[in-house]
mmCIF file of C-alpha atoms and ligand atoms in Angstrom:
data_model
loop_
_atom_site.group_PDB
_atom_site.id
_atom_site.type_symbol
_atom_site.label_atom_id
_atom_site.label_comp_id
_atom_site.label_asym_id
_atom_site.label_seq_id
_atom_site.Cartn_x
_atom_site.Cartn_y
_atom_site.Cartn_z
ATOM 1 C CA MET A 8 34.468 -85.767 103.976
ATOM 2 C CA LYS A 9 36.300 -87.178 100.755
ATOM 3 C CA VAL A 10 34.480 -87.293 97.582
ATOM 4 C CA LEU A 11 35.665 -89.079 94.481
ATOM 5 C CA GLY A 12 34.518 -87.375 91.229
ATOM 6 C CA VAL A 13 34.175 -89.054 87.833
ATOM 7 C CA GLU A 14 33.781 -87.017 84.422
ATOM 8 C CA SER A 15 33.186 -88.818 81.229
ATOM 9 C CA SER A 16 30.563 -86.455 79.296
ATOM 10 C CA CYS A 17 32.482 -86.139 76.348
ATOM 11 C CA ASP A 18 35.949 -86.703 75.334
ATOM 12 C CA GLU A 19 38.027 -86.377 78.502
ATOM 13 C CA THR A 20 37.878 -88.987 81.109
ATOM 14 C CA GLY A 21 38.732 -87.256 84.629
ATOM 15 C CA ILE A 22 38.917 -88.709 88.173
ATOM 16 C CA ALA A 23 39.500 -86.435 91.292
ATOM 17 C CA ILE A 24 39.478 -86.650 95.163
ATOM 18 C CA TYR A 25 38.241 -83.442 96.931
ATOM 19 C CA ASP A 26 38.240 -83.368 100.779
ATOM 20 C CA THR A 27 36.206 -80.950 102.236
ATOM 21 C CA ASP A 28 38.844 -80.144 104.941
ATOM 22 C CA ARG A 29 41.934 -79.993 102.927
ATOM 23 C CA GLY A 30 40.689 -79.304 99.375
ATOM 24 C CA LEU A 31 41.514 -81.107 95.941
ATOM 25 C CA LEU A 32 43.858 -84.000 97.001
ATOM 26 C CA GLY A 33 44.514 -85.259 93.494
ATOM 27 C CA HIS A 34 43.060 -85.536 90.041
ATOM 28 C CA ALA A 35 43.872 -87.490 86.740
ATOM 29 C CA LEU A 36 42.741 -86.597 83.428
ATOM 30 C CA HIS A 37 43.061 -88.295 79.847
ATOM 31 C CA SER A 38 42.099 -86.196 76.943
ATOM 32 C CA GLN A 39 41.119 -88.009 73.789
ATOM 33 C CA VAL A 40 41.750 -85.120 71.475
ATOM 34 C CA ALA A 41 44.457 -86.799 69.747
ATOM 35 C CA MET A 42 42.170 -89.885 69.022
ATOM 36 C CA HIS A 43 39.396 -87.699 67.603
ATOM 37 C CA GLU A 44 41.594 -85.326 65.533
ATOM 38 C CA GLU A 45 41.803 -87.319 62.248
ATOM 39 C CA TYR A 46 37.985 -87.403 62.073
ATOM 40 C CA GLY A 47 37.633 -83.779 62.586
ATOM 41 C CA GLY A 48 35.301 -84.172 65.735
ATOM 42 C CA VAL A 49 34.233 -86.209 68.544
ATOM 43 C CA VAL A 50 33.369 -89.770 67.226
ATOM 44 C CA PRO A 51 30.691 -90.671 70.275
ATOM 45 C CA GLU A 52 31.214 -94.695 70.069
ATOM 46 C CA LEU A 53 35.182 -94.276 70.272
ATOM 47 C CA ALA A 54 34.800 -91.899 72.901
ATOM 48 C CA SER A 55 32.626 -94.455 75.077
ATOM 49 C CA ARG A 56 35.256 -97.072 74.484
ATOM 50 C CA ASP A 57 38.188 -94.769 75.571
ATOM 51 C CA HIS A 58 36.190 -94.053 78.732
ATOM 52 C CA VAL A 59 36.169 -97.718 79.467
ATOM 53 C CA ARG A 60 39.578 -98.165 78.937
ATOM 54 C CA ARG A 61 40.814 -95.055 80.806
ATOM 55 C CA ALA A 62 38.646 -95.102 83.957
ATOM 56 C CA LEU A 63 40.566 -97.630 86.404
ATOM 57 C CA PRO A 64 44.217 -96.725 85.630
ATOM 58 C CA LEU A 65 42.878 -92.727 86.129
ATOM 59 C CA LEU A 66 41.542 -93.956 89.420
ATOM 60 C CA GLU A 67 44.705 -95.389 90.251
ATOM 61 C CA GLN A 68 46.491 -92.590 89.472
ATOM 62 C CA ALA A 69 44.082 -90.060 91.367
ATOM 63 C CA LEU A 70 44.378 -92.494 94.323
ATOM 64 C CA ARG A 71 48.405 -92.550 94.209
ATOM 65 C CA ASP A 72 48.611 -88.797 93.795
ATOM 66 C CA SER A 73 46.088 -87.946 96.841
ATOM 67 C CA GLY A 74 47.656 -90.744 99.165
ATOM 68 C CA VAL A 75 44.358 -91.879 99.874
ATOM 69 C CA GLY A 76 42.974 -95.445 99.907
ATOM 70 C CA LEU A 77 39.711 -96.351 98.271
ATOM 71 C CA ASP A 78 38.354 -97.342 101.795
ATOM 72 C CA GLN A 79 38.848 -93.470 102.758
ATOM 73 C CA ILE A 80 36.470 -92.395 100.071
ATOM 74 C CA ASP A 81 33.025 -91.169 101.820
ATOM 75 C CA ALA A 82 31.035 -90.600 98.531
ATOM 76 C CA ILE A 83 31.353 -90.809 94.586
ATOM 77 C CA GLY A 84 29.932 -88.014 92.378
ATOM 78 C CA TYR A 85 29.628 -88.628 88.624
ATOM 79 C CA THR A 86 28.522 -86.665 85.690
ATOM 80 C CA GLU A 87 25.036 -87.437 84.918
ATOM 81 C CA GLY A 88 24.446 -85.032 81.796
ATOM 82 C CA PRO A 89 24.456 -83.206 79.669
ATOM 83 C CA GLY A 90 26.495 -84.782 77.428
ATOM 84 C CA LEU A 91 27.010 -87.892 75.067
ATOM 85 C CA ALA A 92 24.693 -90.740 76.129
ATOM 86 C CA GLY A 93 27.130 -93.602 75.638
ATOM 87 C CA ALA A 94 30.154 -91.625 77.301
ATOM 88 C CA LEU A 95 27.833 -90.654 80.397
ATOM 89 C CA LEU A 96 26.741 -94.183 80.681
ATOM 90 C CA VAL A 97 30.365 -95.287 81.091
ATOM 91 C CA GLY A 98 31.319 -93.023 83.815
ATOM 92 C CA ALA A 99 27.802 -93.545 85.678
ATOM 93 C CA SER A 100 28.216 -97.174 85.541
ATOM 94 C CA PHE A 101 31.900 -97.129 86.845
ATOM 95 C CA ALA A 102 30.897 -94.791 89.522
ATOM 96 C CA CYS A 103 27.841 -96.878 90.484
ATOM 97 C CA GLY A 104 29.700 -100.157 90.347
ATOM 98 C CA LEU A 105 32.436 -98.811 92.593
ATOM 99 C CA GLY A 106 29.871 -97.390 95.285
ATOM 100 C CA LEU A 107 28.222 -100.888 95.198
ATOM 101 C CA ALA A 108 31.521 -102.692 95.744
ATOM 102 C CA LEU A 109 32.651 -100.239 98.354
ATOM 103 C CA ASP A 110 29.341 -99.614 99.933
ATOM 104 C CA LYS A 111 29.664 -95.888 99.566
ATOM 105 C CA PRO A 112 26.832 -93.672 98.457
ATOM 106 C CA VAL A 113 26.655 -92.036 94.952
ATOM 107 C CA LEU A 114 25.510 -88.733 93.327
ATOM 108 C CA GLY A 115 24.621 -87.773 89.686
ATOM 109 C CA ILE A 116 26.394 -84.289 89.187
ATOM 110 C CA HIS A 117 25.349 -81.743 86.175
ATOM 111 C CA HIS A 118 28.285 -81.035 84.312
ATOM 112 C CA LEU A 119 27.395 -77.299 83.908
ATOM 113 C CA GLU A 120 27.200 -77.017 87.766
ATOM 114 C CA GLY A 121 30.816 -78.541 87.752
ATOM 115 C CA HIS A 122 32.117 -75.854 85.344
ATOM 116 C CA LEU A 123 30.182 -73.107 87.016
ATOM 117 C CA LEU A 124 31.742 -73.910 90.470
ATOM 118 C CA SER A 125 35.156 -74.461 89.024
ATOM 119 C CA PRO A 126 36.587 -71.072 89.676
ATOM 120 C CA LEU A 127 35.713 -71.875 93.642
ATOM 121 C CA LEU A 128 38.601 -74.471 93.104
ATOM 122 C CA SER A 129 41.301 -71.652 92.754
ATOM 123 C CA ALA A 130 43.244 -69.899 95.274
ATOM 124 C CA ALA A 131 41.682 -66.709 95.418
ATOM 125 C CA PRO A 132 37.808 -67.772 94.803
ATOM 126 C CA PRO A 133 35.078 -65.443 94.126
ATOM 127 C CA GLU A 134 32.202 -64.817 96.883
ATOM 128 C CA PHE A 135 28.458 -65.635 95.962
ATOM 129 C CA PRO A 136 26.777 -63.872 94.531
ATOM 130 C CA PHE A 137 28.101 -63.496 91.086
ATOM 131 C CA VAL A 138 27.272 -63.438 87.126
ATOM 132 C CA ALA A 139 28.788 -66.483 85.458
ATOM 133 C CA LEU A 140 29.591 -66.616 81.517
ATOM 134 C CA LEU A 141 29.678 -70.290 80.780
ATOM 135 C CA VAL A 142 31.425 -70.903 77.435
ATOM 136 C CA SER A 143 31.964 -74.351 76.494
ATOM 137 C CA GLY A 144 31.777 -76.588 73.431
ATOM 138 C CA GLY A 145 28.019 -77.327 74.019
ATOM 139 C CA HIS A 146 26.899 -74.193 76.040
ATOM 140 C CA THR A 147 26.818 -70.363 76.093
ATOM 141 C CA GLN A 148 25.075 -69.210 78.915
ATOM 142 C CA LEU A 149 24.815 -66.267 81.454
ATOM 143 C CA MET A 150 23.871 -67.136 84.771
ATOM 144 C CA ARG A 151 23.199 -65.163 87.893
ATOM 145 C CA VAL A 152 24.804 -67.435 90.651
ATOM 146 C CA ASP A 153 23.508 -66.817 94.549
ATOM 147 C CA GLY A 154 24.958 -69.757 95.875
ATOM 148 C CA VAL A 155 25.529 -73.653 95.330
ATOM 149 C CA GLY A 156 22.189 -74.954 93.540
ATOM 150 C CA GLN A 157 20.780 -71.161 93.240
ATOM 151 C CA TYR A 158 21.276 -70.588 89.368
ATOM 152 C CA GLN A 159 18.982 -67.983 87.582
ATOM 153 C CA LEU A 160 19.363 -68.105 83.721
ATOM 154 C CA LEU A 161 19.921 -64.569 82.291
ATOM 155 C CA GLY A 162 20.577 -65.424 78.871
ATOM 156 C CA GLU A 163 21.883 -68.119 76.535
ATOM 157 C CA THR A 164 22.733 -68.811 72.771
ATOM 158 C CA VAL A 165 19.620 -69.351 70.385
ATOM 159 C CA ASP A 166 21.838 -71.638 68.193
ATOM 160 C CA ASP A 167 25.674 -72.597 68.152
ATOM 161 C CA ALA A 168 27.879 -72.696 71.348
ATOM 162 C CA ALA A 169 30.797 -70.205 71.485
ATOM 163 C CA GLY A 170 33.056 -73.227 71.375
ATOM 164 C CA GLU A 171 31.132 -74.740 68.535
ATOM 165 C CA ALA A 172 31.726 -71.584 66.602
ATOM 166 C CA PHE A 173 35.627 -71.803 67.485
ATOM 167 C CA ASP A 174 35.603 -75.379 66.231
ATOM 168 C CA LYS A 175 33.519 -74.892 63.176
ATOM 169 C CA SER A 176 35.399 -71.891 61.955
ATOM 170 C CA ALA A 177 38.721 -73.290 62.583
ATOM 171 C CA LYS A 178 37.438 -76.276 60.606
ATOM 172 C CA LEU A 179 36.535 -73.862 57.663
ATOM 173 C CA LEU A 180 40.184 -72.457 57.913
ATOM 174 C CA GLY A 181 41.299 -76.014 57.601
ATOM 175 C CA LEU A 182 42.692 -75.937 61.138
ATOM 176 C CA GLY A 183 42.637 -79.086 63.454
ATOM 177 C CA TYR A 184 40.247 -80.321 65.954
ATOM 178 C CA PRO A 185 39.565 -78.849 68.610
ATOM 179 C CA GLY A 186 39.779 -75.473 66.866
ATOM 180 C CA GLY A 187 39.616 -73.152 69.588
ATOM 181 C CA PRO A 188 43.019 -73.051 70.700
ATOM 182 C CA ALA A 189 44.305 -73.324 66.847
ATOM 183 C CA ILE A 190 42.223 -70.237 65.698
ATOM 184 C CA SER A 191 43.082 -68.348 68.728
ATOM 185 C CA ARG A 192 46.850 -68.915 68.080
ATOM 186 C CA LEU A 193 46.602 -68.004 64.304
ATOM 187 C CA ALA A 194 44.691 -64.827 65.061
ATOM 188 C CA GLU A 195 47.781 -63.512 66.864
ATOM 189 C CA PHE A 196 49.551 -63.021 63.499
ATOM 190 C CA GLY A 197 46.388 -61.521 61.863
ATOM 191 C CA ASP A 198 45.920 -57.875 60.820
ATOM 192 C CA PRO A 199 42.874 -56.498 62.882
ATOM 193 C CA GLY A 200 41.456 -54.517 59.972
ATOM 194 C CA ALA A 201 41.615 -56.747 57.249
ATOM 195 C CA TYR A 202 38.244 -58.218 57.714
ATOM 196 C CA LYS A 203 35.183 -56.987 59.321
ATOM 197 C CA LEU A 204 32.684 -59.697 60.606
ATOM 198 C CA PRO A 205 29.183 -59.409 62.071
ATOM 199 C CA ARG A 206 28.717 -59.086 65.862
ATOM 200 C CA PRO A 207 25.369 -61.156 65.931
ATOM 201 C CA MET A 208 22.694 -59.953 68.571
ATOM 202 C CA LEU A 209 25.154 -57.476 69.974
ATOM 203 C CA HIS A 210 22.256 -54.946 70.351
ATOM 204 C CA SER A 211 19.615 -57.267 70.817
ATOM 205 C CA GLY A 212 18.662 -55.582 74.120
ATOM 206 C CA ASP A 213 18.625 -58.959 75.873
ATOM 207 C CA LEU A 214 21.137 -61.282 77.064
ATOM 208 C CA ASN A 215 21.197 -64.098 74.380
ATOM 209 C CA PHE A 216 23.501 -64.972 71.825
ATOM 210 C CA SER A 217 23.890 -66.327 68.081
ATOM 211 C CA PHE A 218 26.796 -67.681 66.558
ATOM 212 C CA SER A 219 25.741 -69.666 63.735
ATOM 213 C CA GLY A 220 25.701 -66.482 61.414
ATOM 214 C CA LEU A 221 29.361 -65.725 62.663
ATOM 215 C CA LYS A 222 30.197 -69.051 61.437
ATOM 216 C CA THR A 223 28.555 -68.562 58.047
ATOM 217 C CA ALA A 224 30.231 -65.226 57.603
ATOM 218 C CA VAL A 225 33.392 -67.050 57.875
ATOM 219 C CA LEU A 226 32.395 -69.353 55.340
ATOM 220 C CA THR A 227 31.385 -66.730 52.918
ATOM 221 C CA VAL A 228 34.838 -64.803 53.233
ATOM 222 C CA VAL A 229 36.568 -68.268 52.696
ATOM 223 C CA LYS A 230 34.598 -69.021 49.450
ATOM 224 C CA ASN A 231 34.562 -65.393 48.250
ATOM 225 C CA GLN A 232 38.051 -64.135 48.863
ATOM 226 C CA ILE A 233 40.235 -67.027 48.197
ATOM 227 C CA THR A 234 40.536 -70.019 45.919
ATOM 228 C CA ASN A 235 43.909 -70.737 47.570
ATOM 229 C CA ILE A 236 43.698 -68.849 50.864
ATOM 230 C CA CYS A 237 47.249 -67.928 51.766
ATOM 231 C CA GLU A 238 48.466 -67.896 55.392
ATOM 232 C CA GLN A 239 48.349 -64.364 55.967
ATOM 233 C CA ASP A 240 44.905 -64.367 54.907
ATOM 234 C CA LYS A 241 43.571 -66.910 57.124
ATOM 235 C CA ALA A 242 45.505 -65.292 60.091
ATOM 236 C CA ASN A 243 43.382 -62.195 59.104
ATOM 237 C CA VAL A 244 40.044 -64.068 58.866
ATOM 238 C CA ALA A 245 40.843 -66.051 61.999
ATOM 239 C CA ARG A 246 41.722 -62.543 63.795
ATOM 240 C CA ALA A 247 38.243 -60.824 62.619
ATOM 241 C CA PHE A 248 36.492 -64.103 64.055
ATOM 242 C CA VAL A 249 38.247 -63.838 67.241
ATOM 243 C CA ASP A 250 37.760 -59.986 67.619
ATOM 244 C CA ALA A 251 33.992 -60.543 66.644
ATOM 245 C CA ILE A 252 33.126 -63.490 69.155
ATOM 246 C CA VAL A 253 35.294 -61.752 71.932
ATOM 247 C CA ASP A 254 33.446 -58.296 71.439
ATOM 248 C CA VAL A 255 29.980 -60.031 71.768
ATOM 249 C CA LEU A 256 30.920 -62.118 74.861
ATOM 250 C CA VAL A 257 32.392 -59.112 76.648
ATOM 251 C CA ALA A 258 29.493 -56.855 75.637
ATOM 252 C CA LYS A 259 26.719 -59.268 76.918
ATOM 253 C CA SER A 260 28.729 -60.038 80.444
ATOM 254 C CA VAL A 261 29.054 -56.156 81.013
ATOM 255 C CA SER A 262 25.250 -55.893 80.360
ATOM 256 C CA ALA A 263 24.649 -58.895 82.616
ATOM 257 C CA LEU A 264 26.473 -57.105 85.431
ATOM 258 C CA LYS A 265 24.689 -53.825 84.895
ATOM 259 C CA GLN A 266 21.225 -55.667 84.721
ATOM 260 C CA THR A 267 21.819 -57.603 88.149
ATOM 261 C CA GLY A 268 23.815 -54.808 89.727
ATOM 262 C CA LEU A 269 26.674 -57.354 90.498
ATOM 263 C CA LYS A 270 30.448 -56.750 90.650
ATOM 264 C CA ARG A 271 31.761 -59.945 90.166
ATOM 265 C CA LEU A 272 32.099 -61.940 86.818
ATOM 266 C CA VAL A 273 33.047 -65.733 86.636
ATOM 267 C CA ILE A 274 34.240 -67.083 83.595
ATOM 268 C CA ALA A 275 33.855 -71.147 83.231
ATOM 269 C CA GLY A 276 33.939 -73.515 80.323
ATOM 270 C CA GLY A 277 36.415 -74.436 77.790
ATOM 271 C CA VAL A 278 36.481 -71.025 75.849
ATOM 272 C CA GLY A 279 37.506 -69.279 79.144
ATOM 273 C CA ALA A 280 40.844 -70.614 78.585
ATOM 274 C CA ASN A 281 41.070 -68.338 75.573
ATOM 275 C CA GLY A 282 43.802 -65.648 75.926
ATOM 276 C CA GLN A 283 42.238 -62.950 73.765
ATOM 277 C CA LEU A 284 38.719 -63.215 75.884
ATOM 278 C CA ARG A 285 40.665 -63.076 79.063
ATOM 279 C CA SER A 286 42.629 -59.778 77.849
ATOM 280 C CA ALA A 287 39.315 -58.210 76.729
ATOM 281 C CA LEU A 288 37.644 -59.023 79.866
ATOM 282 C CA ASN A 289 40.554 -57.839 81.989
ATOM 283 C CA ALA A 290 40.383 -54.681 80.224
ATOM 284 C CA ALA A 291 36.358 -54.136 80.578
ATOM 285 C CA ALA A 292 36.945 -55.114 84.349
ATOM 286 C CA ALA A 293 39.558 -52.083 84.883
ATOM 287 C CA LYS A 294 37.335 -49.830 83.121
ATOM 288 C CA ARG A 295 33.949 -50.393 84.660
ATOM 289 C CA GLN A 296 35.330 -51.511 87.994
ATOM 290 C CA PHE A 297 34.119 -55.112 88.156
ATOM 291 C CA LYS A 298 36.309 -58.239 89.112
ATOM 292 C CA VAL A 299 36.600 -60.969 86.854
ATOM 293 C CA TYR A 300 37.465 -64.675 88.187
ATOM 294 C CA TYR A 301 38.774 -67.562 86.110
ATOM 295 C CA PRO A 302 39.238 -71.107 86.734
ATOM 296 C CA GLU A 303 42.690 -72.307 86.862
ATOM 297 C CA LEU A 304 43.476 -73.179 82.921
ATOM 298 C CA GLU A 305 43.505 -76.964 83.807
ATOM 299 C CA PHE A 306 40.193 -76.626 85.259
ATOM 300 C CA CYS A 307 38.593 -74.761 82.391
ATOM 301 C CA THR A 308 37.953 -77.681 79.967
ATOM 302 C CA ASP A 309 36.369 -80.925 81.248
ATOM 303 C CA ASN A 310 37.939 -82.685 84.375
ATOM 304 C CA GLY A 311 36.953 -84.654 87.033
ATOM 305 C CA ALA A 312 37.942 -82.130 89.928
ATOM 306 C CA MET A 313 35.083 -79.963 89.105
ATOM 307 C CA ILE A 314 32.862 -82.982 89.533
ATOM 308 C CA ALA A 315 34.222 -83.829 92.726
ATOM 309 C CA PHE A 316 34.025 -80.484 94.008
ATOM 310 C CA ALA A 317 30.531 -79.912 93.003
ATOM 311 C CA ALA A 318 29.307 -83.124 94.465
ATOM 312 C CA ALA A 319 31.063 -82.274 97.940
ATOM 313 C CA MET A 320 29.283 -78.781 97.842
ATOM 314 C CA ARG A 321 26.220 -80.528 97.096
ATOM 315 C CA LEU A 322 26.619 -83.075 99.868
ATOM 316 C CA GLN A 323 27.423 -80.397 102.455
ATOM 317 C CA ARG A 324 24.116 -78.923 101.992
ATOM 318 C CA HIS A 325 22.096 -82.046 101.489
ATOM 319 C CA PRO A 326 23.974 -84.845 103.093
ATOM 320 C CA ASP A 327 20.854 -87.039 101.834
ATOM 321 C CA ALA A 328 21.502 -86.328 98.302
ATOM 322 C CA ALA A 329 23.665 -89.425 97.717
ATOM 323 C CA ARG A 330 22.196 -92.640 97.440
ATOM 324 C CA ARG A 331 22.857 -96.428 97.792
ATOM 325 C CA ASP A 332 20.264 -98.033 95.369
ATOM 326 C CA TYR A 333 22.984 -97.871 92.709
ATOM 327 C CA GLY A 334 20.533 -97.859 89.767
ATOM 328 C CA PHE A 335 21.568 -95.252 87.471
ATOM 329 C CA THR A 336 20.286 -93.180 84.435
ATOM 330 C CA VAL A 337 22.035 -90.601 82.523
ATOM 331 C CA ARG A 338 20.312 -87.099 80.903
ATOM 332 C CA PRO A 339 22.101 -86.170 77.759
ATOM 333 C CA ARG A 340 20.013 -83.347 77.667
ATOM 334 C CA TRP A 341 19.350 -81.634 81.008
ATOM 335 C CA PRO A 342 18.885 -77.816 81.286
ATOM 336 C CA LEU A 343 20.580 -76.313 84.563
ATOM 337 C CA GLU A 344 17.530 -74.511 85.389
ATOM 338 C CA ASP A 345 16.021 -78.091 86.351
ATOM 339 C CA LEU A 346 18.408 -78.807 88.984
ATOM 340 C CA ASP A 347 16.970 -78.590 92.273
HETATM 341 O O1 KG4 B 3 34.204 -77.247 78.463
HETATM 342 P P1 KG4 B 3 34.537 -77.940 77.369
HETATM 343 O O2 KG4 B 3 36.012 -78.639 77.681
HETATM 344 O O3 KG4 B 3 33.798 -79.133 76.760
HETATM 345 C C1 KG4 B 3 32.428 -79.003 76.849
HETATM 346 O O4 KG4 B 3 31.681 -79.221 77.922
HETATM 347 O O5 KG4 B 3 31.752 -78.411 75.810
HETATM 348 O O6 KG4 B 3 35.067 -77.087 76.265
HETATM 349 C C2 KG4 B 3 35.643 -77.435 74.775
HETATM 350 C C3 KG4 B 3 35.628 -76.233 73.996
HETATM 351 C C4 KG4 B 3 35.861 -76.806 72.728
HETATM 352 O O7 KG4 B 3 34.842 -76.136 71.851
HETATM 353 C C5 KG4 B 3 37.454 -75.936 72.317
HETATM 354 O O8 KG4 B 3 37.564 -75.446 71.129
HETATM 355 C C6 KG4 B 3 37.144 -74.801 73.296
HETATM 356 O O9 KG4 B 3 36.343 -75.106 74.517
HETATM 357 N N1 KG4 B 3 38.371 -74.166 73.814
HETATM 358 C C7 KG4 B 3 38.953 -72.879 73.483
HETATM 359 C C8 KG4 B 3 40.069 -72.741 74.002
HETATM 360 N N2 KG4 B 3 40.542 -73.830 74.457
HETATM 361 C C9 KG4 B 3 39.395 -74.694 74.397
HETATM 362 N N3 KG4 B 3 38.397 -72.072 72.540
HETATM 363 C C10 KG4 B 3 38.877 -70.852 72.435
HETATM 364 N N4 KG4 B 3 40.131 -70.729 72.902
HETATM 365 C C11 KG4 B 3 41.033 -71.672 73.485
HETATM 366 N N5 KG4 B 3 41.959 -71.462 73.926
HETATM 367 ZN ZN1 ZN B 4 32.400 -79.273 79.667
#
């Protein structure tokens, strides 16, 4: 079965083709980062318009790369939510229009399920069950994953997401958008002891997170310390921020493994691309004898491959899940636990 996947929930347009026999055949991606950069964040209306412009050329590219014709596609999966309403509507209407024209069934996919399953696209995928740490721009969750569609929420952020904390703190330091990679690079030059920032909820006794206080702590340091912040001080603050957030993410992941008795940890979402987080998790895994799995770097941030894959996995279990009525809705807010 060949499944076409369409991702358009935020600022990346992704189209991919996954074959249940041969694996990922091809995928094409366009990131809008450069377009949103000058505004310091994603401008929803611009995002929607750009998805409209990119979808068709990306489809053509994905088909070319896959060596597959449109007539060979068996079903189409698209991101139904969560995300920006207008952006989601572009992908949903594109997928449903294509399905109608080709007389192929369509299926709405949960964006976070795509992220959760993305490590299964790698050469050495984890087996079920595992604990997943989902760290993206909009979400921070620890889940127990027993199989496709079997997700149990263990803990989540009570305020900002990890990626949001990266982006907001980077903005306070005058770094561009998105701030995650920039603050991470700068932190490499920082002195680890120069500033100490709080580790919110580190000892809360549950598996929840809170990151808005960390961002406020960065703001306080930036305001108090420095009228004209020098480059070294910026790097020192960046280092303190990265150390604090990584400490919390690692500690809570270890607690989740202890609580569930599982030995496999899967990292998903954009922040999973972070080098400092990966080093700290690898060190913890070696010390505590668990195994940690990451998606390929290109599948950490938003992409069409994870949507095509999640759709294919769903259809293998529930062949009736795809529909041919082609009426569609999107779900900008859609808790993963509501997924049946
Ligand atoms: O998963 P994703 O592409 O989109 C959402 O679904 O939100 O994640 C984007 C987030 C952004 O906040 C970005 O700053 C963060 O992932 N990010 C990183 C890194 N690469 C992306 N954060 C820290 N270090 C990175 N290397
Ligand atoms: Zn995402």
